[in-house]
Amino acid sequence: MTTGWAAADMAELGHRHARLEGECKLDELMETLCADPVYEFHPLGLTFRGGDTTRRYYDQFIRNFMPRIEGYDLVDEWVNERSVAQEYEIRVKREGSIITLRTVGVLFVDASSIETGDPRLGGERIYGGEQLVREFAGQMYSELRPL
C-alpha cells in the first residue's frame, strides 16, 4: 500500500460510504467510488462492474430496498489499510412480515486512486445468501454475471 495511507484513512472512507448509503445520497455515494467499481456477491459467485451499472444498482437499492428497512444492527467491523468489513443484521418488510437478513460487506480501496491523491473505493464484496442478493439487487438480479 502507498505510504501515508493507513487503516484510519480506510475506516473514514468506508464509514463515509456507509453513511451516504444510509442517507440515500446517490451522487455523493457515487463520489466515494472509483470510475469502474466491481461488486461481487459470495458465495453465489455473481458480479457486476462499471460506474453506470453501479449507479443503477444504488438507485434501485435506494428506491426499492431502503424504504423497507425497519432497523439494522452493525454486528461487528474489521478494518485494515485495504478494506473495511462490516457485518450487519437488517430487518426488512417483505410481504406483510419482517424478515431478518444477515450480511458481511467488504469495502475495498482502489489502490491506484490513493497514488493519485483521490482515494476511492474499488467496490464491494457482499457475503450473503440468495435471498439477500435478490433483495439487494432487485430487478437487476437477472443482470448479474458469474465471477
JSON list of C-alpha atoms in Angstrom, two decimals:
[
{"chain": "A", "resi": 1, "resn": "MET", "atom": "CA", "xyz": [0.00, 0.00, 0.00]},
{"chain": "A", "resi": 2, "resn": "THR", "atom": "CA", "xyz": [1.09, 3.57, -0.53]},
{"chain": "A", "resi": 3, "resn": "THR", "atom": "CA", "xyz": [2.95, 5.42, 2.21]},
{"chain": "A", "resi": 4, "resn": "GLY", "atom": "CA", "xyz": [0.67, 7.75, 4.13]},
{"chain": "A", "resi": 5, "resn": "TRP", "atom": "CA", "xyz": [-2.46, 5.61, 3.78]},
{"chain": "A", "resi": 6, "resn": "ALA", "atom": "CA", "xyz": [-3.43, 3.84, 6.98]},
{"chain": "A", "resi": 7, "resn": "ALA", "atom": "CA", "xyz": [-6.27, 1.81, 8.46]},
{"chain": "A", "resi": 8, "resn": "ALA", "atom": "CA", "xyz": [-7.75, 5.02, 9.94]},
{"chain": "A", "resi": 9, "resn": "ASP", "atom": "CA", "xyz": [-7.98, 6.51, 6.43]},
{"chain": "A", "resi": 10, "resn": "MET", "atom": "CA", "xyz": [-9.68, 3.37, 5.15]},
{"chain": "A", "resi": 11, "resn": "ALA", "atom": "CA", "xyz": [-12.10, 3.46, 8.07]},
{"chain": "A", "resi": 12, "resn": "GLU", "atom": "CA", "xyz": [-13.04, 7.06, 7.28]},
{"chain": "A", "resi": 13, "resn": "LEU", "atom": "CA", "xyz": [-13.64, 6.27, 3.60]},
{"chain": "A", "resi": 14, "resn": "GLY", "atom": "CA", "xyz": [-15.69, 3.16, 4.41]},
{"chain": "A", "resi": 15, "resn": "HIS", "atom": "CA", "xyz": [-17.74, 4.93, 7.09]},
{"chain": "A", "resi": 16, "resn": "ARG", "atom": "CA", "xyz": [-18.43, 7.87, 4.75]},
{"chain": "A", "resi": 17, "resn": "HIS", "atom": "CA", "xyz": [-19.65, 5.45, 2.07]},
{"chain": "A", "resi": 18, "resn": "ALA", "atom": "CA", "xyz": [-21.92, 3.61, 4.54]},
{"chain": "A", "resi": 19, "resn": "ARG", "atom": "CA", "xyz": [-23.28, 6.90, 5.93]},
{"chain": "A", "resi": 20, "resn": "LEU", "atom": "CA", "xyz": [-24.10, 8.26, 2.47]},
{"chain": "A", "resi": 21, "resn": "GLU", "atom": "CA", "xyz": [-25.78, 4.98, 1.54]},
{"chain": "A", "resi": 22, "resn": "GLY", "atom": "CA", "xyz": [-27.89, 5.18, 4.70]},
{"chain": "A", "resi": 23, "resn": "GLU", "atom": "CA", "xyz": [-28.77, 8.80, 3.94]},
{"chain": "A", "resi": 24, "resn": "CYS", "atom": "CA", "xyz": [-29.77, 7.80, 0.37]},
{"chain": "A", "resi": 25, "resn": "LYS", "atom": "CA", "xyz": [-27.46, 10.42, -1.16]},
{"chain": "A", "resi": 26, "resn": "LEU", "atom": "CA", "xyz": [-26.78, 8.80, -4.51]},
{"chain": "A", "resi": 27, "resn": "ASP", "atom": "CA", "xyz": [-24.50, 11.43, -6.09]},
{"chain": "A", "resi": 28, "resn": "GLU", "atom": "CA", "xyz": [-22.30, 11.77, -3.02]},
{"chain": "A", "resi": 29, "resn": "LEU", "atom": "CA", "xyz": [-22.25, 7.99, -2.58]},
{"chain": "A", "resi": 30, "resn": "MET", "atom": "CA", "xyz": [-21.00, 7.55, -6.16]},
{"chain": "A", "resi": 31, "resn": "GLU", "atom": "CA", "xyz": [-18.20, 10.03, -5.44]},
{"chain": "A", "resi": 32, "resn": "THR", "atom": "CA", "xyz": [-16.74, 7.56, -2.91]},
{"chain": "A", "resi": 33, "resn": "LEU", "atom": "CA", "xyz": [-16.24, 5.01, -5.74]},
{"chain": "A", "resi": 34, "resn": "CYS", "atom": "CA", "xyz": [-13.66, 4.74, -8.50]},
{"chain": "A", "resi": 35, "resn": "ALA", "atom": "CA", "xyz": [-14.79, 5.07, -12.13]},
{"chain": "A", "resi": 36, "resn": "ASP", "atom": "CA", "xyz": [-15.01, 1.29, -12.69]},
{"chain": "A", "resi": 37, "resn": "PRO", "atom": "CA", "xyz": [-16.12, -0.32, -9.39]},
{"chain": "A", "resi": 38, "resn": "VAL", "atom": "CA", "xyz": [-16.54, -4.08, -9.05]},
{"chain": "A", "resi": 39, "resn": "TYR", "atom": "CA", "xyz": [-19.28, -5.65, -6.94]},
{"chain": "A", "resi": 40, "resn": "GLU", "atom": "CA", "xyz": [-19.16, -9.35, -6.08]},
{"chain": "A", "resi": 41, "resn": "PHE", "atom": "CA", "xyz": [-21.78, -11.48, -4.33]},
{"chain": "A", "resi": 42, "resn": "HIS", "atom": "CA", "xyz": [-20.50, -14.51, -2.43]},
{"chain": "A", "resi": 43, "resn": "PRO", "atom": "CA", "xyz": [-20.98, -17.44, -2.11]},
{"chain": "A", "resi": 44, "resn": "LEU", "atom": "CA", "xyz": [-23.25, -17.20, -5.19]},
{"chain": "A", "resi": 45, "resn": "GLY", "atom": "CA", "xyz": [-20.30, -16.18, -7.37]},
{"chain": "A", "resi": 46, "resn": "LEU", "atom": "CA", "xyz": [-22.10, -13.30, -9.11]},
{"chain": "A", "resi": 47, "resn": "THR", "atom": "CA", "xyz": [-20.82, -9.87, -10.08]},
{"chain": "A", "resi": 48, "resn": "PHE", "atom": "CA", "xyz": [-21.38, -6.59, -11.85]},
{"chain": "A", "resi": 49, "resn": "ARG", "atom": "CA", "xyz": [-18.98, -3.78, -12.66]},
{"chain": "A", "resi": 50, "resn": "GLY", "atom": "CA", "xyz": [-18.80, -0.28, -14.04]},
{"chain": "A", "resi": 51, "resn": "GLY", "atom": "CA", "xyz": [-19.87, 3.17, -12.94]},
{"chain": "A", "resi": 52, "resn": "ASP", "atom": "CA", "xyz": [-23.16, 3.25, -14.86]},
{"chain": "A", "resi": 53, "resn": "THR", "atom": "CA", "xyz": [-24.22, -0.19, -13.63]},
{"chain": "A", "resi": 54, "resn": "THR", "atom": "CA", "xyz": [-23.24, 0.71, -10.06]},
{"chain": "A", "resi": 55, "resn": "ARG", "atom": "CA", "xyz": [-25.30, 3.90, -10.24]},
{"chain": "A", "resi": 56, "resn": "ARG", "atom": "CA", "xyz": [-28.33, 1.90, -11.45]},
{"chain": "A", "resi": 57, "resn": "TYR", "atom": "CA", "xyz": [-27.77, -0.64, -8.67]},
{"chain": "A", "resi": 58, "resn": "TYR", "atom": "CA", "xyz": [-27.69, 2.02, -5.96]},
{"chain": "A", "resi": 59, "resn": "ASP", "atom": "CA", "xyz": [-30.59, 3.95, -7.50]},
{"chain": "A", "resi": 60, "resn": "GLN", "atom": "CA", "xyz": [-32.88, 0.91, -7.33]},
{"chain": "A", "resi": 61, "resn": "PHE", "atom": "CA", "xyz": [-31.42, -0.09, -3.91]},
{"chain": "A", "resi": 62, "resn": "ILE", "atom": "CA", "xyz": [-32.28, 3.36, -2.51]},
{"chain": "A", "resi": 63, "resn": "ARG", "atom": "CA", "xyz": [-35.73, 3.46, -4.11]},
{"chain": "A", "resi": 64, "resn": "ASN", "atom": "CA", "xyz": [-36.82, -0.14, -3.51]},
{"chain": "A", "resi": 65, "resn": "PHE", "atom": "CA", "xyz": [-34.85, -1.67, -0.63]},
{"chain": "A", "resi": 66, "resn": "MET", "atom": "CA", "xyz": [-34.02, 1.17, 1.75]},
{"chain": "A", "resi": 67, "resn": "PRO", "atom": "CA", "xyz": [-37.65, 2.24, 2.39]},
{"chain": "A", "resi": 68, "resn": "ARG", "atom": "CA", "xyz": [-38.44, -1.29, 3.60]},
{"chain": "A", "resi": 69, "resn": "ILE", "atom": "CA", "xyz": [-35.76, -1.32, 6.30]},
{"chain": "A", "resi": 70, "resn": "GLU", "atom": "CA", "xyz": [-37.33, -1.49, 9.75]},
{"chain": "A", "resi": 71, "resn": "GLY", "atom": "CA", "xyz": [-34.00, -1.47, 11.56]},
{"chain": "A", "resi": 72, "resn": "TYR", "atom": "CA", "xyz": [-30.48, -2.80, 11.50]},
{"chain": "A", "resi": 73, "resn": "ASP", "atom": "CA", "xyz": [-27.56, -3.57, 13.76]},
{"chain": "A", "resi": 74, "resn": "LEU", "atom": "CA", "xyz": [-23.88, -3.34, 12.98]},
{"chain": "A", "resi": 75, "resn": "VAL", "atom": "CA", "xyz": [-22.80, -6.66, 14.48]},
{"chain": "A", "resi": 76, "resn": "ASP", "atom": "CA", "xyz": [-19.06, -6.21, 14.02]},
{"chain": "A", "resi": 77, "resn": "GLU", "atom": "CA", "xyz": [-16.46, -4.38, 11.97]},
{"chain": "A", "resi": 78, "resn": "TRP", "atom": "CA", "xyz": [-12.88, -5.07, 10.92]},
{"chain": "A", "resi": 79, "resn": "VAL", "atom": "CA", "xyz": [-10.57, -2.51, 9.35]},
{"chain": "A", "resi": 80, "resn": "ASN", "atom": "CA", "xyz": [-7.12, -2.56, 7.80]},
{"chain": "A", "resi": 81, "resn": "GLU", "atom": "CA", "xyz": [-5.41, -0.27, 5.30]},
{"chain": "A", "resi": 82, "resn": "ARG", "atom": "CA", "xyz": [-7.01, -2.09, 2.33]},
{"chain": "A", "resi": 83, "resn": "SER", "atom": "CA", "xyz": [-10.58, -2.71, 3.43]},
{"chain": "A", "resi": 84, "resn": "VAL", "atom": "CA", "xyz": [-13.45, -2.25, 5.86]},
{"chain": "A", "resi": 85, "resn": "ALA", "atom": "CA", "xyz": [-15.56, -5.32, 6.59]},
{"chain": "A", "resi": 86, "resn": "GLN", "atom": "CA", "xyz": [-18.93, -4.72, 8.22]},
{"chain": "A", "resi": 87, "resn": "GLU", "atom": "CA", "xyz": [-21.33, -7.40, 9.41]},
{"chain": "A", "resi": 88, "resn": "TYR", "atom": "CA", "xyz": [-24.97, -6.30, 9.54]},
{"chain": "A", "resi": 89, "resn": "GLU", "atom": "CA", "xyz": [-28.24, -7.77, 10.66]},
{"chain": "A", "resi": 90, "resn": "ILE", "atom": "CA", "xyz": [-31.03, -5.98, 8.73]},
{"chain": "A", "resi": 91, "resn": "ARG", "atom": "CA", "xyz": [-34.75, -6.20, 9.48]},
{"chain": "A", "resi": 92, "resn": "VAL", "atom": "CA", "xyz": [-36.81, -5.64, 6.32]},
{"chain": "A", "resi": 93, "resn": "LYS", "atom": "CA", "xyz": [-40.53, -5.54, 5.48]},
{"chain": "A", "resi": 94, "resn": "ARG", "atom": "CA", "xyz": [-41.43, -8.22, 2.97]},
{"chain": "A", "resi": 95, "resn": "GLU", "atom": "CA", "xyz": [-44.93, -9.32, 2.01]},
{"chain": "A", "resi": 96, "resn": "GLY", "atom": "CA", "xyz": [-46.55, -8.18, 5.26]},
{"chain": "A", "resi": 97, "resn": "SER", "atom": "CA", "xyz": [-43.95, -9.52, 7.66]},
{"chain": "A", "resi": 98, "resn": "ILE", "atom": "CA", "xyz": [-40.48, -8.65, 8.87]},
{"chain": "A", "resi": 99, "resn": "ILE", "atom": "CA", "xyz": [-37.56, -10.79, 7.72]},
{"chain": "A", "resi": 100, "resn": "THR", "atom": "CA", "xyz": [-34.01, -10.63, 9.01]},
{"chain": "A", "resi": 101, "resn": "LEU", "atom": "CA", "xyz": [-31.11, -10.60, 6.58]},
{"chain": "A", "resi": 102, "resn": "ARG", "atom": "CA", "xyz": [-27.52, -11.03, 7.66]},
{"chain": "A", "resi": 103, "resn": "THR", "atom": "CA", "xyz": [-24.59, -9.92, 5.53]},
{"chain": "A", "resi": 104, "resn": "VAL", "atom": "CA", "xyz": [-20.93, -9.07, 5.58]},
{"chain": "A", "resi": 105, "resn": "GLY", "atom": "CA", "xyz": [-19.88, -6.33, 3.20]},
{"chain": "A", "resi": 106, "resn": "VAL", "atom": "CA", "xyz": [-16.20, -5.80, 2.45]},
{"chain": "A", "resi": 107, "resn": "LEU", "atom": "CA", "xyz": [-15.48, -2.37, 1.00]},
{"chain": "A", "resi": 108, "resn": "PHE", "atom": "CA", "xyz": [-12.03, -2.25, -0.57]},
{"chain": "A", "resi": 109, "resn": "VAL", "atom": "CA", "xyz": [-9.89, 0.66, -1.66]},
{"chain": "A", "resi": 110, "resn": "ASP", "atom": "CA", "xyz": [-8.82, 1.21, -5.26]},
{"chain": "A", "resi": 111, "resn": "ALA", "atom": "CA", "xyz": [-5.02, 1.32, -4.76]},
{"chain": "A", "resi": 112, "resn": "SER", "atom": "CA", "xyz": [-4.40, 3.45, -7.86]},
{"chain": "A", "resi": 113, "resn": "SER", "atom": "CA", "xyz": [-6.72, 6.16, -6.50]},
{"chain": "A", "resi": 114, "resn": "ILE", "atom": "CA", "xyz": [-4.51, 6.50, -3.41]},
{"chain": "A", "resi": 115, "resn": "GLU", "atom": "CA", "xyz": [-1.50, 7.07, -5.63]},
{"chain": "A", "resi": 116, "resn": "THR", "atom": "CA", "xyz": [-3.30, 9.90, -7.45]},
{"chain": "A", "resi": 117, "resn": "GLY", "atom": "CA", "xyz": [-4.26, 11.54, -4.14]},
{"chain": "A", "resi": 118, "resn": "ASP", "atom": "CA", "xyz": [-8.02, 10.99, -4.56]},
{"chain": "A", "resi": 119, "resn": "PRO", "atom": "CA", "xyz": [-8.78, 7.83, -2.56]},
{"chain": "A", "resi": 120, "resn": "ARG", "atom": "CA", "xyz": [-11.87, 5.95, -3.75]},
{"chain": "A", "resi": 121, "resn": "LEU", "atom": "CA", "xyz": [-13.38, 2.56, -3.14]},
{"chain": "A", "resi": 122, "resn": "GLY", "atom": "CA", "xyz": [-12.80, -0.10, -5.78]},
{"chain": "A", "resi": 123, "resn": "GLY", "atom": "CA", "xyz": [-16.13, -1.73, -4.96]},
{"chain": "A", "resi": 124, "resn": "GLU", "atom": "CA", "xyz": [-17.51, -4.25, -2.52]},
{"chain": "A", "resi": 125, "resn": "ARG", "atom": "CA", "xyz": [-17.64, -7.97, -1.86]},
{"chain": "A", "resi": 126, "resn": "ILE", "atom": "CA", "xyz": [-21.02, -8.83, -0.34]},
{"chain": "A", "resi": 127, "resn": "TYR", "atom": "CA", "xyz": [-21.45, -12.12, 1.50]},
{"chain": "A", "resi": 128, "resn": "GLY", "atom": "CA", "xyz": [-24.96, -13.47, 1.99]},
{"chain": "A", "resi": 129, "resn": "GLY", "atom": "CA", "xyz": [-27.49, -15.95, 0.71]},
{"chain": "A", "resi": 130, "resn": "GLU", "atom": "CA", "xyz": [-29.55, -15.81, -2.46]},
{"chain": "A", "resi": 131, "resn": "GLN", "atom": "CA", "xyz": [-32.49, -14.10, -0.71]},
{"chain": "A", "resi": 132, "resn": "LEU", "atom": "CA", "xyz": [-30.25, -11.26, 0.45]},
{"chain": "A", "resi": 133, "resn": "VAL", "atom": "CA", "xyz": [-28.73, -10.80, -3.03]},
{"chain": "A", "resi": 134, "resn": "ARG", "atom": "CA", "xyz": [-32.19, -10.80, -4.63]},
{"chain": "A", "resi": 135, "resn": "GLU", "atom": "CA", "xyz": [-33.39, -8.22, -2.09]},
{"chain": "A", "resi": 136, "resn": "PHE", "atom": "CA", "xyz": [-30.34, -6.00, -2.65]},
{"chain": "A", "resi": 137, "resn": "ALA", "atom": "CA", "xyz": [-30.21, -6.31, -6.45]},
{"chain": "A", "resi": 138, "resn": "GLY", "atom": "CA", "xyz": [-33.95, -6.17, -7.07]},
{"chain": "A", "resi": 139, "resn": "GLN", "atom": "CA", "xyz": [-34.79, -6.23, -10.78]},
{"chain": "A", "resi": 140, "resn": "MET", "atom": "CA", "xyz": [-31.08, -6.13, -11.58]},
{"chain": "A", "resi": 141, "resn": "TYR", "atom": "CA", "xyz": [-30.62, -9.67, -10.24]},
{"chain": "A", "resi": 142, "resn": "SER", "atom": "CA", "xyz": [-31.01, -11.09, -13.76]},
{"chain": "A", "resi": 143, "resn": "GLU", "atom": "CA", "xyz": [-28.17, -8.83, -14.94]},
{"chain": "A", "resi": 144, "resn": "LEU", "atom": "CA", "xyz": [-25.63, -10.25, -12.50]},
{"chain": "A", "resi": 145, "resn": "ARG", "atom": "CA", "xyz": [-22.93, -12.31, -14.20]},
{"chain": "A", "resi": 146, "resn": "PRO", "atom": "CA", "xyz": [-20.81, -15.23, -13.00]},
{"chain": "A", "resi": 147, "resn": "LEU", "atom": "CA", "xyz": [-17.44, -14.28, -11.50]}
]
